[in-house]
mmCIF file of C-alpha atoms in Angstrom:
data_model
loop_
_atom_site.group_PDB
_atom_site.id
_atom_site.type_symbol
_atom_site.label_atom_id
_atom_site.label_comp_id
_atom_site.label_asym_id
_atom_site.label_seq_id
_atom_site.Cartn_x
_atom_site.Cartn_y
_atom_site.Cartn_z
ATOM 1 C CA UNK A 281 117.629 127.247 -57.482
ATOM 2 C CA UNK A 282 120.721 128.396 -58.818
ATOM 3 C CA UNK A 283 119.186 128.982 -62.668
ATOM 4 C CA UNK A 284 116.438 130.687 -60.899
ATOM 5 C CA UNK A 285 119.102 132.954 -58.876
ATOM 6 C CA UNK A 286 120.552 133.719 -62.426
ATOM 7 C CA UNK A 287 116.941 134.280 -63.805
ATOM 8 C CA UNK A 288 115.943 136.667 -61.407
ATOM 9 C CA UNK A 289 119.585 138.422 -61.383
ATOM 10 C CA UNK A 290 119.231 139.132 -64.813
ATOM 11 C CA UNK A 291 115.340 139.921 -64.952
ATOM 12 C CA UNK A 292 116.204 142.671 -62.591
ATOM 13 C CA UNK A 293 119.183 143.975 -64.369
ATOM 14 C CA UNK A 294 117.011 143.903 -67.627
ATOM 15 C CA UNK A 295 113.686 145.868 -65.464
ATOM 16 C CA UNK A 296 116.761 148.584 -64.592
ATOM 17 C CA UNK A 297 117.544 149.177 -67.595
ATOM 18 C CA UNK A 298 114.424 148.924 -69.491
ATOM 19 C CA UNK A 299 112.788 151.446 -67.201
ATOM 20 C CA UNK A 300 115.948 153.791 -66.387
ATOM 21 C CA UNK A 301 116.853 155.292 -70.292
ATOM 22 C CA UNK A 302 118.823 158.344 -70.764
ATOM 23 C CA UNK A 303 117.908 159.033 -74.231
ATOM 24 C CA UNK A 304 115.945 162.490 -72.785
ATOM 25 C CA UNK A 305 118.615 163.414 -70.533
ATOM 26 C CA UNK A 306 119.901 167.021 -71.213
ATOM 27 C CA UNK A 307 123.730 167.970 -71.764
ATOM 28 C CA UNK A 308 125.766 169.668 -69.097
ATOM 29 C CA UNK A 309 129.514 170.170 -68.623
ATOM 30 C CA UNK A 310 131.334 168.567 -65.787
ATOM 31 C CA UNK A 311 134.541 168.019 -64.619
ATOM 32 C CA UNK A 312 136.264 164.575 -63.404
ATOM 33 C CA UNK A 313 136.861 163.258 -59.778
ATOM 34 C CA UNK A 314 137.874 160.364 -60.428
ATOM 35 C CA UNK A 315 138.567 157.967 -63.236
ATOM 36 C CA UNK A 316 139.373 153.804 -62.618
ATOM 37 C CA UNK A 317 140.177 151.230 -65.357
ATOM 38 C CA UNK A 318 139.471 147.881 -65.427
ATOM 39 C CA UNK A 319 141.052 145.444 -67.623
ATOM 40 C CA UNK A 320 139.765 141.586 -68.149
ATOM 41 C CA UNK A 321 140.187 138.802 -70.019
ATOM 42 C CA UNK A 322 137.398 136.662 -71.452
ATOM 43 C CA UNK A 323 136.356 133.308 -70.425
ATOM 44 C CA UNK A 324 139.226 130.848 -70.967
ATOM 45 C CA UNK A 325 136.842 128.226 -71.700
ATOM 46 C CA UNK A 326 135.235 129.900 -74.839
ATOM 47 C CA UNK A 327 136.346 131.477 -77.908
ATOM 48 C CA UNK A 328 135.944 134.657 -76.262
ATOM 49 C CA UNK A 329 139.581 133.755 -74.318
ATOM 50 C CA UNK A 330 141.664 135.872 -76.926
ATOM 51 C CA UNK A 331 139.545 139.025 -76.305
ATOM 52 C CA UNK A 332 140.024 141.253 -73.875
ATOM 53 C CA UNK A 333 136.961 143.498 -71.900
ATOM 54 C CA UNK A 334 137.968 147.176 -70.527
ATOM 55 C CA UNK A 335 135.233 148.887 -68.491
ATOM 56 C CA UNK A 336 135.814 152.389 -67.106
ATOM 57 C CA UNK A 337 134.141 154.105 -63.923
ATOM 58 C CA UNK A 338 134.295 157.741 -63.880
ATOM 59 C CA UNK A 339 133.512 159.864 -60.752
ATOM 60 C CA UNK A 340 132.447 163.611 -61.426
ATOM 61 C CA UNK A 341 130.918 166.540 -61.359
ATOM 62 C CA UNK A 342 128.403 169.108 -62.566
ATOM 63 C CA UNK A 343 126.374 171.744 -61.960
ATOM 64 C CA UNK A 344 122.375 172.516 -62.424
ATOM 65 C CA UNK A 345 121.260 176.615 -61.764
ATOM 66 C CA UNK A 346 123.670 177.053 -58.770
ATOM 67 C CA UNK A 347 123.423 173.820 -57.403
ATOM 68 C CA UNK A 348 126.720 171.132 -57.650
ATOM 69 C CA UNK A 349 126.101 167.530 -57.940
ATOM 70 C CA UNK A 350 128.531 164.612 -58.077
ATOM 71 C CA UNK A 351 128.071 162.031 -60.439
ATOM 72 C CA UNK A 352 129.308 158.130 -61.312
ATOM 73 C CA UNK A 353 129.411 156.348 -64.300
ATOM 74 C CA UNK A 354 130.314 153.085 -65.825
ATOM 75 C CA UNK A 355 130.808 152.959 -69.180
ATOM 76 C CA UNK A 356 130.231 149.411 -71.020
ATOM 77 C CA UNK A 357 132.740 147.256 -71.604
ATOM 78 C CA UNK A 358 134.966 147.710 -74.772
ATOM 79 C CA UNK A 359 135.674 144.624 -76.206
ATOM 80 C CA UNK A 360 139.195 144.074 -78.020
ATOM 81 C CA UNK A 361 141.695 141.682 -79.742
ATOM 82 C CA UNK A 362 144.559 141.890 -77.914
ATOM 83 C CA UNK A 363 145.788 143.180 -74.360
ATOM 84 C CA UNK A 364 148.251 146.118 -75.983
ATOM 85 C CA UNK A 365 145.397 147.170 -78.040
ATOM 86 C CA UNK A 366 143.060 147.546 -74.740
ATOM 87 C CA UNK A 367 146.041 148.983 -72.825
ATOM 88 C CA UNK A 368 146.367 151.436 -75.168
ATOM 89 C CA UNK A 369 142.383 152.774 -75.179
ATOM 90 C CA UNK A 370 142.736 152.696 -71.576
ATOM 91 C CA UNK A 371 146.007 155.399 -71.576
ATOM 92 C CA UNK A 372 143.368 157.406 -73.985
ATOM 93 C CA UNK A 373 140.795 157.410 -71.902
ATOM 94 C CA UNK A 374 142.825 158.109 -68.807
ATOM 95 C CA UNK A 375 143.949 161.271 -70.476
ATOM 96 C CA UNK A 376 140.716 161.789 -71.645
ATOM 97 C CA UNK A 377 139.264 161.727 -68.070
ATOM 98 C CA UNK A 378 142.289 162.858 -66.360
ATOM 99 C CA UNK A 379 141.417 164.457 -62.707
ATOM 100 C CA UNK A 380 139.948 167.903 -63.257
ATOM 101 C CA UNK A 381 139.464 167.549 -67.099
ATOM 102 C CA UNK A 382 136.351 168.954 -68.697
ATOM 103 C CA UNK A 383 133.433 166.414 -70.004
ATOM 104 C CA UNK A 384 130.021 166.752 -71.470
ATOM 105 C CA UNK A 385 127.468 164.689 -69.681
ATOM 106 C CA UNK A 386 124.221 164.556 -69.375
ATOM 107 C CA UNK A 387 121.295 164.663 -66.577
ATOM 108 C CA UNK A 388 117.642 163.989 -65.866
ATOM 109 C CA UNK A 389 115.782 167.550 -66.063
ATOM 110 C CA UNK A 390 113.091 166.069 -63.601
ATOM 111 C CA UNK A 391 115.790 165.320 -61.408
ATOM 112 C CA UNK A 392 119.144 167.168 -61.898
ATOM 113 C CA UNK A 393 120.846 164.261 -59.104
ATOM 114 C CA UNK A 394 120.472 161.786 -61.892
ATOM 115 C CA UNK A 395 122.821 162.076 -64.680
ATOM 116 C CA UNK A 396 124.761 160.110 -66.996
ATOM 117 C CA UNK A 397 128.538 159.844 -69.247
ATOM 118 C CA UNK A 398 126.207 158.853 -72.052
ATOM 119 C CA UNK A 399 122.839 158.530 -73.866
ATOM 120 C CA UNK A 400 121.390 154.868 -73.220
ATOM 121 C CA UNK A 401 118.626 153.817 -74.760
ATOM 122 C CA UNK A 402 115.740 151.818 -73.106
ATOM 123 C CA UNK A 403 116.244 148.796 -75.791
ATOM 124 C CA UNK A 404 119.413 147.962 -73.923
ATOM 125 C CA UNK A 405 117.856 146.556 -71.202
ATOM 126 C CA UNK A 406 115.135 143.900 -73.330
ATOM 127 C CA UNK A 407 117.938 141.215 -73.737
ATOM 128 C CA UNK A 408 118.841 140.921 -69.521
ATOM 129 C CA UNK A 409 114.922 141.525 -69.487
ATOM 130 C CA UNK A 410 113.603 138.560 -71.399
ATOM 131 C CA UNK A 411 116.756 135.974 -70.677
ATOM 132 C CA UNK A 412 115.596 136.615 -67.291
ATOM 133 C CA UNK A 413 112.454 135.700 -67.098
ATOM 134 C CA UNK A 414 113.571 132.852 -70.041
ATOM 135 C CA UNK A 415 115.112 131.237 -66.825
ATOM 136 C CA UNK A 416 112.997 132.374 -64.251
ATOM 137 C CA UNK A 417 110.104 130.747 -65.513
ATOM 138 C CA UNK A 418 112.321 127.530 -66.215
ATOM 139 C CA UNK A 419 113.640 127.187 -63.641
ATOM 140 C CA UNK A 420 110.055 127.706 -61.721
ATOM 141 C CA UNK A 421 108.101 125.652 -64.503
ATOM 142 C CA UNK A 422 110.951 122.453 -63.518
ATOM 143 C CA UNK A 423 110.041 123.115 -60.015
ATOM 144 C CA UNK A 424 106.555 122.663 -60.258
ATOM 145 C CA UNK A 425 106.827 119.599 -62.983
ATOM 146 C CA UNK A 426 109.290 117.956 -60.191
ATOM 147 C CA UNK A 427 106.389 118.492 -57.091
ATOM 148 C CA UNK A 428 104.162 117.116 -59.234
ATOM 149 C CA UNK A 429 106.203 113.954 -60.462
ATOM 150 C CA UNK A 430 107.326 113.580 -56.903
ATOM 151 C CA UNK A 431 103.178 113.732 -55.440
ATOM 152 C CA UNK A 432 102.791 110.950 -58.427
ATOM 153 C CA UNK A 433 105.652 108.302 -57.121
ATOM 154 C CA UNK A 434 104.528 108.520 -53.997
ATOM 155 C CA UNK A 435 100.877 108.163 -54.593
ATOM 156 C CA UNK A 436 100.810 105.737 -57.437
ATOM 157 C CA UNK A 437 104.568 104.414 -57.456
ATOM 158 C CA UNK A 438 107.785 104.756 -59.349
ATOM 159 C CA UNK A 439 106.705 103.132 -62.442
ATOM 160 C CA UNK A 440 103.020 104.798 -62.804
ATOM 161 C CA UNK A 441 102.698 107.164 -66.133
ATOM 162 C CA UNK A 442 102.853 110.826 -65.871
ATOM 163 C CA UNK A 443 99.574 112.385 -65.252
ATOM 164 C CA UNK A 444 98.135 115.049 -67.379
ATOM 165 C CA UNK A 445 99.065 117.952 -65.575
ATOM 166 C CA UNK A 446 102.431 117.083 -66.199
ATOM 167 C CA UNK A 447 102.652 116.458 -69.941
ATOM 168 C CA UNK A 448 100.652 119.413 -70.511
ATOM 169 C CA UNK A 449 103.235 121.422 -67.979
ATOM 170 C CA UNK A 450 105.792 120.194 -70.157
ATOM 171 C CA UNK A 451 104.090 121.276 -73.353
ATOM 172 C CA UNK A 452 103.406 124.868 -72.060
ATOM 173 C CA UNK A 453 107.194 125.055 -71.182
ATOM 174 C CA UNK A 454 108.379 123.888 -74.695
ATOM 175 C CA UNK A 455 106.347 126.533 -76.686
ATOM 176 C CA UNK A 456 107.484 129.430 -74.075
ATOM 177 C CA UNK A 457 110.927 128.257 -74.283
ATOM 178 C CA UNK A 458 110.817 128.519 -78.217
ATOM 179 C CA UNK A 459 108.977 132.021 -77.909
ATOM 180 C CA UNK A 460 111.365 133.541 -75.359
ATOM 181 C CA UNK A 461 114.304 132.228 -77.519
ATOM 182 C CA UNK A 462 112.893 134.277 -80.055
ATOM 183 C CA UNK A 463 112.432 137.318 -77.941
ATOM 184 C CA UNK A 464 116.062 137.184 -76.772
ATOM 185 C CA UNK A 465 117.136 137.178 -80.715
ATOM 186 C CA UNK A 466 114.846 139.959 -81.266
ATOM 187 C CA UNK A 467 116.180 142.106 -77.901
ATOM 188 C CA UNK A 468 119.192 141.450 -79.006
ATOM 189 C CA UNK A 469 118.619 142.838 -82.405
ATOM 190 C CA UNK A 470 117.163 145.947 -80.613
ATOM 191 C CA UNK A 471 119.580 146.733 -78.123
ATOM 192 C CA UNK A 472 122.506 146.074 -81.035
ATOM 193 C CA UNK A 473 120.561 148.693 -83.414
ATOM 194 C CA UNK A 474 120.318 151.500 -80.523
ATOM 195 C CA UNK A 475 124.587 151.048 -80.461
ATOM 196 C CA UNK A 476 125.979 150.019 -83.791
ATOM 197 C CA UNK A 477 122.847 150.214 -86.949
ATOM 198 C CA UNK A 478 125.309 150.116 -89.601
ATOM 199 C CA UNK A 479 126.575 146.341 -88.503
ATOM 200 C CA UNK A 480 123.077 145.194 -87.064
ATOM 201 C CA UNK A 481 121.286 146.319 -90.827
ATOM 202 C CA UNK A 482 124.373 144.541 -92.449
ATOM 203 C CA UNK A 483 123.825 140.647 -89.965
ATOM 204 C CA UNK A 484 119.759 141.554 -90.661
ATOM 205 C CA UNK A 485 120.123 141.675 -94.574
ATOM 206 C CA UNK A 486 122.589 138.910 -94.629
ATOM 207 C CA UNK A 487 120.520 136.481 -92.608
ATOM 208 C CA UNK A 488 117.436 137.883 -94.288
ATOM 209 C CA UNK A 489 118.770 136.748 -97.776
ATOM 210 C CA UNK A 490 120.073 133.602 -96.409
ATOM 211 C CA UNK A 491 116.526 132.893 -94.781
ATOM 212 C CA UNK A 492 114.811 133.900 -98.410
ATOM 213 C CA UNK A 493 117.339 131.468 -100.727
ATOM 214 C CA UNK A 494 116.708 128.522 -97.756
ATOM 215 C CA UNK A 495 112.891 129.195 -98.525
ATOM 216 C CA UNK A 496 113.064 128.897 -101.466
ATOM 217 C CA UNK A 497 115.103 126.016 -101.517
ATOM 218 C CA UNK A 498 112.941 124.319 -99.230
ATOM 219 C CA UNK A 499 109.589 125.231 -101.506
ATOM 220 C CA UNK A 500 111.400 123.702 -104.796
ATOM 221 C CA UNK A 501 112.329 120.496 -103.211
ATOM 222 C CA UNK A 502 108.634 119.907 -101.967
ATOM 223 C CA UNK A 503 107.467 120.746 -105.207
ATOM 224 C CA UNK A 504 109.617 118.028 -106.750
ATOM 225 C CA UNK A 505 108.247 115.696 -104.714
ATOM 226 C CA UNK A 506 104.926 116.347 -104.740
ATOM 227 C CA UNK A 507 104.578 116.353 -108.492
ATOM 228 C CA UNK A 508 107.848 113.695 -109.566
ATOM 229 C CA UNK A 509 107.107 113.312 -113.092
ATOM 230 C CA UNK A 510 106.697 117.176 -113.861
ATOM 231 C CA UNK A 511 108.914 118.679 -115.575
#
């Protein structure tokens, strides 16, 4: 229950973001409310435990022919080395968003309420979208394989073999496990290229080359074997 909580957490996270983009949004000046600052460390329990995560909500507003419109944003999460180096892009950004300060932003011309501190694409969203339903349909594909092993013990017994419908169940959840995997790698590809292309081409032609010499290495030792008195 608790992986399918998760799943279905994150499924609707990743539906928010794949279907709310901001890539057409129009620019408009504004001027701040409000700006908070808030400053995190990562997970003790990982590697991540020397980094530390500032994310930034800005309050503000703009107008659209006449009409004023307040506005709230969350920027995501900068992610950096050390606490004084986060403290210090937090004091920028406070003077950058100071109260009454100036900002571009930008809004939804089919509806000038909806606006936003920055262009988003939709590929942001595909990671939350497909780890979601990743667990989701875990988490429901466990359920149903434990009703059925469950209907089986108490029909047949504890020691009785698993009937079809569960080792094909279990087949069926293997394959979409591996191809959802592979979807998350891909999303996460995607939503890294709409941010930072330089660094995402650079990890694609690195692992690229490093998949094409594996190959390759892989092809040459089958050949050896195949044919062990060639030359």
């Amino acid at each position: 229950m608790m992986v399918a909580a998760l799943g279905l957490l994150a499924l609707l996270a990743g539906v928010k973001g794949v279907t709310q983009p901001t890539t057409g949004y129009l620019p408009v000046a504004g001027t701040v409310i409000d700006y908070r600052a808030h400053l995190y460390r990562g997970n003790p329990n990982s590697s991540s435990r020397n980094q530390w995560n500032l994310e930034i909500t800005v309050a503000y507003t703009y107008t659209i022919d006449g009409t004023s419109y307040p506005g709230r944003d969350t920027l995501f999460p900068a992610t950096l080395g050390s606490k004084s180096e986060a403290e210090q892009l937090a004091a920028d950004l406070a003077r950058r968003f100071a109260q009454g300060a100036p900002i571009e932003l930008f809004y939804n011309p089919s509806k000038p309420s909806e606006s936003a501190l920055e262009h988003r694409s939709w590929l942001l969203g595909t990671p939350a979208l497909v780890f979601g339903a990743l667990f989701l349909g875990g988490a429901l594909g466990l359920g149903v394989i434990g009703v059925i092993e469950l209907l089986r013990r108490l029909l047949k017994g504890p020691q009785s073999e698993p009937w079809k419908a569960e080792l094909a169940l279990w087949q069926w959840l293997k394959k979409a496990a591996i191809g959802l995997t592979a979807l998350i790698f891909l999303a996460g590809l995607a939503a890294g290229w709409s941010l930072y292309p330089t660094q995402v081409a650079f990890v694609v032609t690195v692992c690229t080359g490093f998949a094409v010499i594996l190959g390759l290495g892989i092809w040459r030792n089958k050949a050896r074997r195949s044919n062990p008195f060639g030359p």
